């Protein structure tokens, strides 16, 4: 009896112990405004060769939903804008929509979210705007009727133009004309634990401000950053600034705890001659650095420690989309399944070995190691991590479970990423610059099982722990001490178990 109670108590208390955070998923938008796309079963096979974990559909194509059955890929399906009025007017219509588009496929097809309409408020059509919340409510009720209310969430997707203010991010607020319509929608999301879905595009922000420093800021490349005087935060990339502006807008409305997901973001790989920004290099830099940023799990300055779940636009180019050429050039893959450019999404890609327990490797040189300069800010160093890890180097070692993840701080992770990039480069001094936040040292930063390639000692050299990766957390472990959180949890567990054993003696 005592053993049984103790085991039960242990299972209850296990969540108190610190653990590695799960990797944030990388999602992709699967648009269909094209006449040359591969059959859905072929696309399902393609997705299974990648690290893409979720797919967003703009409708509820049964052939695609069925093709994804058994793949464990999460699926967002959408209610078309034109279907909102009938769904809002009749709860039975919502049940019928569910019977047609969800129940025949779930749970074999992992439907996780239903987006009721897409950028409805932007349409400024009063019939659609007035139908939005009632339609969402009826879809939610239909899910609850079939006991799926807690398993499949209901939301809608917004354009960034719902914000009236976004600069600086701390001043983010919704435009006055949208606030009345948004209040009920966001209350619905809060009541049902559903996310606020937004479409931030640094690509369009750069088109409206085509300066070189804006491009670097949008592409997660080293830059001087943009300071928010209200919070004292210096933002190093446009993505974080846009997402935090949305967070501030939700907070100003009283819904700080509503989760944000990025339903769309991306960069065009080509465009018309008069378009600013589209190119393969820019698209690769944005999407590759974005993925590295998400995988770092640093989060945003106002929402640290958890990456925002993000869907990249798009899986394929869509050759029938209207508008400038860039609208038809956001695809990550060509219709023959080859990559438009490589951003490390294939499962065989070394840059995706999240949680790798392998010893990091790289070219051994005699030029020393590249590490952060004293005085570099966390914001600057995080920007360097995002950029370096987006250049094709293997950053798995500094992701959760990796041999260089601890100490879990920006300076340590930056030292690893900077050095890996430097060792894979021609090893000029300019390759260890990172906007003047890095320098070359002769002191080996390797420690424990975390080996930094480079220097005369070679990749197997043990070296000394240097100041760039030192931390109180690591020092306490070196000296045999427990992490305070672990110590508290163990002490609490031992006290309670002792009481149980005493009672049963």
Short mmCIF file of C-alpha atoms in Angstrom, two decimals, residues 138-457:
data_model
loop_
_atom_site.label_atom_id
_atom_site.label_comp_id
_atom_site.label_asym_id
_atom_site.label_seq_id
_atom_site.Cartn_x
_atom_site.Cartn_y
_atom_site.Cartn_z
CA UNK A 138 -22.28 28.22 -33.84
CA UNK A 139 -19.24 26.23 -35.00
CA UNK A 140 -18.06 26.05 -31.38
CA UNK A 141 -21.50 24.80 -30.26
CA UNK A 142 -21.52 22.20 -33.03
CA UNK A 143 -18.13 20.92 -31.85
CA UNK A 144 -19.34 20.73 -28.27
CA UNK A 145 -22.42 18.79 -29.34
CA UNK A 146 -20.16 16.01 -30.68
CA UNK A 147 -17.73 16.24 -27.72
CA UNK A 148 -14.96 17.88 -29.73
CA UNK A 149 -15.13 21.29 -28.07
CA UNK A 150 -11.88 20.85 -26.16
CA UNK A 151 -10.05 19.00 -28.91
CA UNK A 152 -10.58 21.24 -31.95
CA UNK A 153 -10.31 24.99 -31.41
CA UNK A 154 -12.20 27.72 -33.28
CA UNK A 155 -10.68 31.02 -34.33
CA UNK A 156 -10.45 33.46 -37.25
CA UNK A 157 -7.50 35.07 -39.02
CA UNK A 158 -6.66 38.78 -39.07
CA UNK A 159 -4.45 41.00 -41.21
CA UNK A 160 -1.93 43.26 -39.47
CA UNK A 161 -4.01 46.21 -40.62
CA UNK A 162 -6.38 45.60 -37.68
CA UNK A 163 -3.74 47.45 -35.67
CA UNK A 164 -4.06 51.20 -35.55
CA UNK A 165 -0.70 51.59 -33.80
CA UNK A 166 2.30 49.25 -33.86
CA UNK A 167 5.38 51.45 -33.44
CA UNK A 168 6.89 51.11 -30.92
CA UNK A 169 5.60 47.61 -30.12
CA UNK A 170 4.60 48.54 -26.58
CA UNK A 171 2.11 51.06 -27.98
CA UNK A 172 0.34 48.45 -30.10
CA UNK A 173 -3.43 48.92 -30.23
CA UNK A 174 -6.28 47.97 -32.48
CA UNK A 175 -7.62 50.55 -34.92
CA UNK A 176 -10.66 52.38 -33.57
CA UNK A 177 -12.83 51.20 -36.44
CA UNK A 178 -12.13 47.54 -35.63
CA UNK A 179 -12.29 47.59 -31.84
CA UNK A 180 -16.04 47.07 -31.53
CA UNK A 181 -15.97 44.03 -33.83
CA UNK A 182 -12.85 42.63 -32.21
CA UNK A 183 -14.01 42.90 -28.60
CA UNK A 184 -16.56 40.10 -28.86
CA UNK A 185 -14.27 37.94 -31.02
CA UNK A 186 -11.36 38.18 -28.57
CA UNK A 187 -13.70 37.52 -25.63
CA UNK A 188 -14.81 34.36 -27.46
CA UNK A 189 -11.18 33.30 -27.93
CA UNK A 190 -10.46 33.91 -24.24
CA UNK A 191 -13.52 31.98 -23.10
CA UNK A 192 -12.68 28.96 -25.25
CA UNK A 193 -8.89 28.89 -24.97
CA UNK A 194 -8.51 29.61 -28.67
CA UNK A 195 -5.64 31.55 -30.27
CA UNK A 196 -5.61 34.98 -31.87
CA UNK A 197 -4.36 34.34 -35.41
CA UNK A 198 -2.50 37.12 -37.22
CA UNK A 199 -0.66 37.56 -40.55
CA UNK A 200 2.54 39.60 -39.99
CA UNK A 201 4.67 40.16 -43.10
CA UNK A 202 8.02 41.95 -42.68
CA UNK A 203 8.18 41.58 -46.49
CA UNK A 204 5.48 44.22 -46.88
CA UNK A 205 6.98 46.35 -44.11
CA UNK A 206 10.22 46.50 -46.11
CA UNK A 207 8.37 47.40 -49.30
CA UNK A 208 6.94 50.43 -47.54
CA UNK A 209 10.37 51.42 -46.13
CA UNK A 210 13.05 50.11 -48.56
CA UNK A 211 16.18 51.21 -46.72
CA UNK A 212 19.16 48.84 -46.27
CA UNK A 213 18.87 49.00 -42.49
CA UNK A 214 15.17 48.07 -42.75
CA UNK A 215 16.03 45.05 -44.90
CA UNK A 216 18.54 43.78 -42.33
CA UNK A 217 15.97 44.34 -39.58
CA UNK A 218 13.36 42.38 -41.54
CA UNK A 219 15.68 39.51 -42.48
CA UNK A 220 16.96 38.82 -38.92
CA UNK A 221 20.39 39.96 -40.06
CA UNK A 222 22.81 41.82 -37.78
CA UNK A 223 21.62 45.41 -37.38
CA UNK A 224 21.60 48.25 -34.88
CA UNK A 225 18.04 47.43 -33.78
CA UNK A 226 15.09 49.66 -32.98
CA UNK A 227 14.58 50.97 -29.47
CA UNK A 228 11.24 51.02 -27.68
CA UNK A 229 11.50 53.94 -25.29
CA UNK A 230 8.50 52.82 -23.25
CA UNK A 231 10.01 49.49 -22.25
CA UNK A 232 13.72 50.04 -22.81
CA UNK A 233 13.75 47.05 -25.19
CA UNK A 234 15.82 47.17 -28.36
CA UNK A 235 14.19 45.04 -31.05
CA UNK A 236 16.56 43.25 -33.40
CA UNK A 237 14.04 42.01 -35.97
CA UNK A 238 10.72 43.07 -37.46
CA UNK A 239 8.96 39.75 -36.74
CA UNK A 240 9.30 40.14 -32.97
CA UNK A 241 8.29 43.79 -33.18
CA UNK A 242 5.12 42.98 -35.12
CA UNK A 243 4.11 40.07 -32.88
CA UNK A 244 4.75 42.09 -29.72
CA UNK A 245 2.64 44.93 -31.13
CA UNK A 246 -0.23 42.45 -31.41
CA UNK A 247 0.42 41.30 -27.84
CA UNK A 248 0.30 44.90 -26.65
CA UNK A 249 -2.96 45.47 -28.51
CA UNK A 250 -4.53 42.43 -26.85
CA UNK A 251 -3.21 43.60 -23.48
CA UNK A 252 -4.68 47.07 -23.97
CA UNK A 253 -8.07 45.41 -24.52
CA UNK A 254 -7.69 43.32 -21.35
CA UNK A 255 -6.73 40.01 -22.99
CA UNK A 256 -3.02 39.71 -22.32
CA UNK A 257 -3.24 35.95 -21.84
CA UNK A 258 -4.83 35.11 -25.18
CA UNK A 259 -2.32 33.05 -27.17
CA UNK A 260 -1.06 34.45 -30.47
CA UNK A 261 -0.32 32.29 -33.49
CA UNK A 262 1.15 33.48 -36.77
CA UNK A 263 -1.19 32.12 -39.43
CA UNK A 264 0.87 33.49 -42.31
CA UNK A 265 4.29 34.98 -42.86
CA UNK A 266 6.79 34.61 -45.66
CA UNK A 267 8.90 36.26 -48.34
CA UNK A 268 8.60 36.19 -52.13
CA UNK A 269 11.49 34.69 -54.08
CA UNK A 270 10.82 36.71 -57.24
CA UNK A 271 8.70 39.62 -58.41
CA UNK A 272 8.19 42.28 -61.02
CA UNK A 273 11.10 44.61 -61.92
CA UNK A 274 9.45 47.47 -60.02
CA UNK A 275 8.94 45.45 -56.82
CA UNK A 276 11.28 46.00 -53.91
CA UNK A 277 12.45 42.99 -51.91
CA UNK A 278 11.59 39.78 -53.80
CA UNK A 279 14.61 37.54 -54.42
CA UNK A 280 15.73 34.01 -53.68
CA UNK A 281 18.46 35.31 -51.36
CA UNK A 282 16.06 37.44 -49.35
CA UNK A 283 13.41 34.71 -49.15
CA UNK A 284 15.99 32.18 -48.01
CA UNK A 285 17.38 34.62 -45.44
CA UNK A 286 13.97 35.52 -44.01
CA UNK A 287 12.49 32.05 -43.80
CA UNK A 288 15.74 30.37 -42.76
CA UNK A 289 16.49 32.90 -40.04
CA UNK A 290 12.87 32.86 -38.90
CA UNK A 291 13.03 29.10 -38.40
CA UNK A 292 16.30 29.42 -36.48
CA UNK A 293 14.70 32.10 -34.32
CA UNK A 294 11.65 29.95 -33.60
CA UNK A 295 13.77 26.92 -32.78
CA UNK A 296 15.86 28.91 -30.35
CA UNK A 297 12.67 29.24 -28.28
CA UNK A 298 13.79 32.63 -27.02
CA UNK A 299 10.32 33.95 -27.80
CA UNK A 300 9.73 37.68 -28.23
CA UNK A 301 10.84 40.40 -25.78
CA UNK A 302 7.32 40.77 -24.36
CA UNK A 303 6.64 37.00 -24.46
CA UNK A 304 9.99 35.39 -23.64
CA UNK A 305 10.69 31.69 -23.36
CA UNK A 306 8.10 30.37 -25.82
CA UNK A 307 8.18 30.63 -29.57
CA UNK A 308 5.00 31.74 -31.29
CA UNK A 309 3.50 28.90 -33.33
CA UNK A 310 4.08 29.98 -36.92
CA UNK A 311 2.85 28.97 -40.38
CA UNK A 312 5.08 29.95 -43.30
CA UNK A 313 3.45 31.04 -46.52
CA UNK A 314 3.53 28.89 -48.58
CA UNK A 315 4.12 25.27 -49.47
CA UNK A 316 3.95 25.85 -53.25
CA UNK A 317 3.84 28.79 -55.61
CA UNK A 318 0.26 29.46 -56.70
CA UNK A 319 0.32 30.35 -60.39
CA UNK A 320 -3.27 31.60 -60.60
CA UNK A 321 -3.13 34.22 -57.85
CA UNK A 322 -3.88 37.74 -59.05
CA UNK A 323 -1.71 40.78 -58.42
CA UNK A 324 2.02 41.41 -58.88
CA UNK A 325 4.37 38.54 -59.71
CA UNK A 326 5.48 38.28 -56.09
CA UNK A 327 2.00 37.02 -55.15
CA UNK A 328 2.75 33.87 -57.17
CA UNK A 329 6.24 33.32 -55.76
CA UNK A 330 6.07 32.58 -52.03
CA UNK A 331 6.46 28.79 -52.34
CA UNK A 332 9.08 26.79 -50.46
CA UNK A 333 8.81 23.85 -52.86
CA UNK A 334 8.42 23.51 -56.60
CA UNK A 335 5.63 21.35 -57.95
CA UNK A 336 8.19 18.61 -58.77
CA UNK A 337 8.86 18.44 -54.97
CA UNK A 338 12.30 20.04 -55.22
CA UNK A 339 13.11 22.98 -52.95
CA UNK A 340 13.01 26.50 -54.28
CA UNK A 341 15.81 27.14 -51.77
CA UNK A 342 17.13 25.13 -48.84
CA UNK A 343 16.25 26.40 -45.36
CA UNK A 344 16.87 23.12 -43.55
CA UNK A 345 13.35 21.70 -43.49
CA UNK A 346 14.20 18.19 -44.71
CA UNK A 347 14.55 15.56 -42.01
CA UNK A 348 17.97 14.60 -43.35
CA UNK A 349 19.22 18.18 -43.05
CA UNK A 350 21.93 18.57 -40.43
CA UNK A 351 20.57 21.95 -39.42
CA UNK A 352 17.45 20.30 -38.07
CA UNK A 353 19.00 17.89 -35.62
CA UNK A 354 17.15 19.44 -32.71
CA UNK A 355 18.20 18.02 -29.40
CA UNK A 356 21.17 16.32 -30.97
CA UNK A 357 23.34 14.47 -28.51
CA UNK A 358 26.21 14.33 -31.02
CA UNK A 359 29.43 16.18 -30.33
CA UNK A 360 29.46 19.30 -32.50
CA UNK A 361 31.89 19.11 -35.36
CA UNK A 362 33.37 21.55 -37.81
CA UNK A 363 36.53 22.44 -39.68
CA UNK A 364 39.48 22.65 -37.35
CA UNK A 365 41.55 25.74 -37.90
CA UNK A 366 44.45 27.38 -36.18
CA UNK A 367 42.83 30.80 -36.09
CA UNK A 368 41.17 30.57 -32.67
CA UNK A 369 37.53 30.82 -31.71
CA UNK A 370 34.87 33.45 -32.41
CA UNK A 371 33.01 34.59 -29.29
CA UNK A 372 30.88 37.55 -28.14
CA UNK A 373 32.52 40.78 -27.10
CA UNK A 374 32.10 42.06 -23.57
CA UNK A 375 29.21 44.49 -23.40
CA UNK A 376 27.16 42.99 -26.25
CA UNK A 377 23.48 42.99 -25.29
CA UNK A 378 21.26 39.93 -25.22
CA UNK A 379 19.19 41.45 -28.02
CA UNK A 380 22.26 41.85 -30.24
CA UNK A 381 23.49 38.36 -29.45
CA UNK A 382 20.09 36.77 -30.09
CA UNK A 383 20.02 38.50 -33.47
CA UNK A 384 23.42 36.97 -34.22
CA UNK A 385 22.20 33.51 -33.17
CA UNK A 386 19.19 33.79 -35.46
CA UNK A 387 21.32 34.92 -38.37
CA UNK A 388 24.15 32.40 -37.92
CA UNK A 389 21.81 29.44 -37.46
CA UNK A 390 19.98 30.48 -40.62
CA UNK A 391 23.16 30.14 -42.68
CA UNK A 392 23.15 26.33 -42.79
CA UNK A 393 25.29 25.58 -39.74
CA UNK A 394 24.17 22.87 -37.33
CA UNK A 395 22.71 24.58 -34.24
CA UNK A 396 21.17 21.40 -32.84
CA UNK A 397 23.69 21.39 -30.01
CA UNK A 398 22.26 24.58 -28.48
CA UNK A 399 18.66 23.45 -28.74
CA UNK A 400 16.96 21.67 -25.81
CA UNK A 401 18.64 18.32 -25.13
CA UNK A 402 21.75 19.29 -27.10
CA UNK A 403 25.20 18.97 -25.54
CA UNK A 404 25.69 22.76 -25.52
CA UNK A 405 22.18 23.78 -24.45
CA UNK A 406 23.32 24.28 -20.87
CA UNK A 407 24.01 26.87 -19.65
CA UNK A 408 20.74 28.06 -21.16
CA UNK A 409 21.59 31.71 -21.73
CA UNK A 410 21.97 33.93 -24.77
CA UNK A 411 25.71 34.58 -24.35
CA UNK A 412 26.54 30.87 -24.26
CA UNK A 413 24.35 30.02 -27.25
CA UNK A 414 25.72 33.01 -29.18
CA UNK A 415 29.31 31.91 -28.53
CA UNK A 416 28.54 28.50 -30.02
CA UNK A 417 26.63 29.82 -33.04
CA UNK A 418 29.15 32.56 -33.82
CA UNK A 419 32.04 30.13 -33.63
CA UNK A 420 30.34 27.48 -35.77
CA UNK A 421 29.65 30.07 -38.46
CA UNK A 422 33.24 31.36 -38.25
CA UNK A 423 34.76 27.89 -38.52
CA UNK A 424 32.65 27.06 -41.59
CA UNK A 425 33.56 30.36 -43.28
CA UNK A 426 36.83 31.36 -44.97
CA UNK A 427 37.83 32.49 -41.48
CA UNK A 428 38.55 36.09 -42.27
CA UNK A 429 38.37 38.49 -39.36
CA UNK A 430 35.24 39.96 -40.96
CA UNK A 431 33.58 36.54 -40.55
CA UNK A 432 33.78 37.11 -36.79
CA UNK A 433 32.27 40.57 -36.64
CA UNK A 434 28.48 40.21 -36.17
CA UNK A 435 27.90 43.97 -36.24
CA UNK A 436 30.94 44.51 -34.00
CA UNK A 437 29.63 42.25 -31.23
CA UNK A 438 32.14 39.39 -31.67
CA UNK A 439 35.88 38.89 -31.48
CA UNK A 440 38.47 36.13 -32.03
CA UNK A 441 40.03 34.60 -28.94
CA UNK A 442 42.81 32.10 -28.34
CA UNK A 443 41.03 30.76 -25.23
CA UNK A 444 39.14 27.56 -25.96
CA UNK A 445 35.48 27.97 -24.90
CA UNK A 446 34.82 24.21 -24.89
CA UNK A 447 33.46 22.69 -21.69
CA UNK A 448 32.28 19.28 -20.51
CA UNK A 449 30.88 17.48 -23.59
CA UNK A 450 30.39 20.74 -25.50
CA UNK A 451 33.33 20.98 -27.87
CA UNK A 452 33.92 24.12 -29.91
CA UNK A 453 35.79 23.36 -33.15
CA UNK A 454 38.73 25.59 -33.95
CA UNK A 455 42.05 26.69 -32.50
CA UNK A 456 45.29 24.83 -32.48
CA UNK A 457 44.02 22.21 -30.02
#
